[in-house]
CSV table of C-alpha atoms in Angstrom, one decimal:
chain,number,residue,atom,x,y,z
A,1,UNK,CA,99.4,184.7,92.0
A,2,UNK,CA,102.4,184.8,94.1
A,3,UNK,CA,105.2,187.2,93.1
A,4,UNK,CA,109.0,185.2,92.2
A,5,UNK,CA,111.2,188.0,91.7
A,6,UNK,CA,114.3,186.0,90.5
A,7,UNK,CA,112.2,183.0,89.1
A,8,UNK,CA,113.0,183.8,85.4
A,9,UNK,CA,116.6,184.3,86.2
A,10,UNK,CA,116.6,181.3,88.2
A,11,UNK,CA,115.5,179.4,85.3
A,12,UNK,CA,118.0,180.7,82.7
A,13,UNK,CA,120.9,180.1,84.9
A,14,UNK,CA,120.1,177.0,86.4
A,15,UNK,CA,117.6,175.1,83.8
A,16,UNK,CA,116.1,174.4,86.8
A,17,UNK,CA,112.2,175.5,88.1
A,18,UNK,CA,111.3,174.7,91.9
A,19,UNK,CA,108.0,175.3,93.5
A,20,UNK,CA,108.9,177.9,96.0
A,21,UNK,CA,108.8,177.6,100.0
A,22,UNK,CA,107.8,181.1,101.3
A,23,UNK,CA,111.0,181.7,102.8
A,24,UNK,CA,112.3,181.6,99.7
A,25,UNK,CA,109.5,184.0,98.1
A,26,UNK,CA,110.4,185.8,101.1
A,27,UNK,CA,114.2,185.9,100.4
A,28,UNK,CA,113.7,186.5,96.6
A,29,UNK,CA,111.5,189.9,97.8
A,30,UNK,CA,114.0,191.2,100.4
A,31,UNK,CA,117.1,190.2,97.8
A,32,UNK,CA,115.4,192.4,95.1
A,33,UNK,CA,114.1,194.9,97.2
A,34,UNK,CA,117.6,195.6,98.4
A,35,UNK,CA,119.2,195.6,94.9
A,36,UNK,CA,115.9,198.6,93.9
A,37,UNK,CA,117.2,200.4,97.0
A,38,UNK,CA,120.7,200.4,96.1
A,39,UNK,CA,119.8,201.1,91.9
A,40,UNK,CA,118.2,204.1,93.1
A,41,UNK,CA,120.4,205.8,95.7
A,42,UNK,CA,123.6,205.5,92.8
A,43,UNK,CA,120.7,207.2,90.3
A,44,UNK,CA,119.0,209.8,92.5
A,45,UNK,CA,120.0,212.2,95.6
A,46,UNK,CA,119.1,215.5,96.8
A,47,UNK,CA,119.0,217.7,93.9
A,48,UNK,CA,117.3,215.1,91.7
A,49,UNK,CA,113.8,216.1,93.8
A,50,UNK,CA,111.6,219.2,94.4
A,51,UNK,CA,112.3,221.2,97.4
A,52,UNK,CA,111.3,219.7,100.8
A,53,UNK,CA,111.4,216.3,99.9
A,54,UNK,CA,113.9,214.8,102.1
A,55,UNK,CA,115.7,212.5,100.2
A,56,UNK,CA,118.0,211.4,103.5
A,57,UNK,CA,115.0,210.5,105.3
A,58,UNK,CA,113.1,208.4,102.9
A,59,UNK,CA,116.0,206.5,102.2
A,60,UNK,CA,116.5,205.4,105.8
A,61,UNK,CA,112.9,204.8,106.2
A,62,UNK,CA,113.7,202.7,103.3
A,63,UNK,CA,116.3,200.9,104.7
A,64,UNK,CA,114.7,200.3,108.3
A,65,UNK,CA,112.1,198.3,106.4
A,66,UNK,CA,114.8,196.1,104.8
A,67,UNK,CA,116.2,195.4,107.8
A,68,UNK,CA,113.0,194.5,109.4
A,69,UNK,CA,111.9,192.2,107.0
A,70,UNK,CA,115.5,190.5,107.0
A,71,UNK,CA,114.9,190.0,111.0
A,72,UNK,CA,111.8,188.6,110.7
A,73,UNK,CA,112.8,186.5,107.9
A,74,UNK,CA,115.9,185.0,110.0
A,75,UNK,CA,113.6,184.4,113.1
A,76,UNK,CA,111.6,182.2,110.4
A,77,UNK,CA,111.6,178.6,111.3
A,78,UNK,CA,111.4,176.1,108.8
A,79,UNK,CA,113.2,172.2,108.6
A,80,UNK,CA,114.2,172.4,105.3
A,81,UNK,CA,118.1,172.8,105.1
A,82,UNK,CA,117.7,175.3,101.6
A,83,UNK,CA,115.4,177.3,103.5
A,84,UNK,CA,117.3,177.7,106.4
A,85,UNK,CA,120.4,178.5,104.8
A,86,UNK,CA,118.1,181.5,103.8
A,87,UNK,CA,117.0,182.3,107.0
A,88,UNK,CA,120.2,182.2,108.3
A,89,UNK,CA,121.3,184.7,105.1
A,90,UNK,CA,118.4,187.3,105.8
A,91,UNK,CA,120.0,187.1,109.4
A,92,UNK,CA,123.4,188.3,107.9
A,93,UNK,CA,121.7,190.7,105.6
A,94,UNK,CA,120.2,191.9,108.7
A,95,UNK,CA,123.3,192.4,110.4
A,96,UNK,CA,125.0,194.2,107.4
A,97,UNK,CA,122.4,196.9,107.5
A,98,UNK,CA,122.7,197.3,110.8
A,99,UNK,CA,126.4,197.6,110.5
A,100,UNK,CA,128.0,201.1,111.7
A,101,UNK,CA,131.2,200.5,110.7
A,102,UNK,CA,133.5,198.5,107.7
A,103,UNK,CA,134.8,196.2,110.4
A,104,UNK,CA,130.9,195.0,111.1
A,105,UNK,CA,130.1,195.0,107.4
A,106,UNK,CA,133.2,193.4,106.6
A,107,UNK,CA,132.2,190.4,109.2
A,108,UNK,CA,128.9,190.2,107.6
A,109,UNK,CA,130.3,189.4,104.3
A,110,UNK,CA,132.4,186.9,105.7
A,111,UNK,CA,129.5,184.8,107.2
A,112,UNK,CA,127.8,185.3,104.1
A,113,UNK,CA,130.5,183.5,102.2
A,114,UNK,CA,130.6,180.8,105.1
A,115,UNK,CA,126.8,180.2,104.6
A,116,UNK,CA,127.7,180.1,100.7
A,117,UNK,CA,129.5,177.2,101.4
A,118,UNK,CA,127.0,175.2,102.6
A,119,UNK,CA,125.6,172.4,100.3
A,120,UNK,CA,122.1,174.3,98.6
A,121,UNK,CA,120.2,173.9,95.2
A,122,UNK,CA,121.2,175.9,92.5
A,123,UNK,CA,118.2,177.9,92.9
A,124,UNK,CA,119.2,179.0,96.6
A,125,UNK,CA,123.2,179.4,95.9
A,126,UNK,CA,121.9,182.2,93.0
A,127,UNK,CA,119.7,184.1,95.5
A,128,UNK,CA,122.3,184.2,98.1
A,129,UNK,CA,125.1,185.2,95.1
A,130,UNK,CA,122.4,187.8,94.7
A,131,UNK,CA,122.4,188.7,98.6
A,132,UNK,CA,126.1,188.8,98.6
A,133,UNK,CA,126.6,190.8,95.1
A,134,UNK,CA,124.5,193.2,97.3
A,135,UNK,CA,126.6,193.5,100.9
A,136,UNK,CA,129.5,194.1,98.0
A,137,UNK,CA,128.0,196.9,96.7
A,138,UNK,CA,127.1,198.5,100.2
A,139,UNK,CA,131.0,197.8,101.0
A,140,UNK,CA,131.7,199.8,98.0
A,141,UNK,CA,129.1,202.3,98.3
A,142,UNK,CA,130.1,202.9,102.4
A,143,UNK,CA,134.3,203.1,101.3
A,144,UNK,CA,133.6,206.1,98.3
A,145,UNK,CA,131.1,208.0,100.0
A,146,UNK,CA,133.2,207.8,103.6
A,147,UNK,CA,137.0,208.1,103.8
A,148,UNK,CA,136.1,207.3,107.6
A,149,UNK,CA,134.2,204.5,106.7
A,150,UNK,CA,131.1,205.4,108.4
A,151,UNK,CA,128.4,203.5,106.5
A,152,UNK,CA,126.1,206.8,106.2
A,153,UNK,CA,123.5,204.5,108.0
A,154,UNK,CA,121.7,205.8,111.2
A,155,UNK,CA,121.6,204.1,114.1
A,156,UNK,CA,118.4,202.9,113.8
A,157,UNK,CA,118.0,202.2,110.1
């Protein structure tokens, strides 16, 4: 059985149920793996874990995989408009993590809200609200932790 991460929330919002393309399975998976990642580095840091387990690390490790499953995701080619407004989304989502500064995450938002604008099923406009709920909180996340506004990302995450 196939996961659907959002497929209950999908339902209660929309009153809608779609059989699911696997971009959008896809999509779902990155969406909620990003919101986990994010859930966990406001709960947990350094002192939350025994000695020599390097929190900094794992987290990037963490967030290099996100970002390679948004690029492959984007590469994706499909002919279905919903699912390629989803492709193009894991495309911005890949961008944003690459981001290494505001001004580059700041853009990334704005083409999310572009591709938002887009005609899409109920069911894709709630994932991508998810996706962009999620390049907010890494704007807000980047802005408190950095008065420089360096997103805390490496280079290669």
């Amino acid at each position: 059985m196939l996961n659907d991460y959002f497929n209950d929330p999908i339902d209660q919002a929309t009153g809608q149920n779609f059989e699911v393309s696997p971009q959008s399975l896809m999509f779902e998976r990155l969406v909620s793996n990003m919101q986990s990642t994010l859930d966990e580095e406001v709960f947990f840091d350094d002192s939350d874990w025994p000695e020599g387990f390097d929190w900094g690390n794992d987290r990037d490790a963490v967030w290099e995989g996100l970002a390679e499953d948004a690029f492959l995701l984007a590469r994706f080619r499909t002919r279905k408009p919903a699912d390629k407004l989803l492709c193009r989304a894991a495309g911005v989502i890949h961008r944003a993590i690459r981001s290494k500064s505001m001004v580059e995450l700041e853009a990334a938002q704005v083409k999310l809200a572009k591709i938002m604008q887009s005609a899409a099923p109920a069911r894709v406009y709630f994932m991508l609200e998810e996706a962009e709920l999620c390049l907010e909180q890494m704007a807000e996340r980047a802005e408190a932790d950095d008065p420089a506004n360096d997103l805390g990302f490496t280079p290669d995450a």
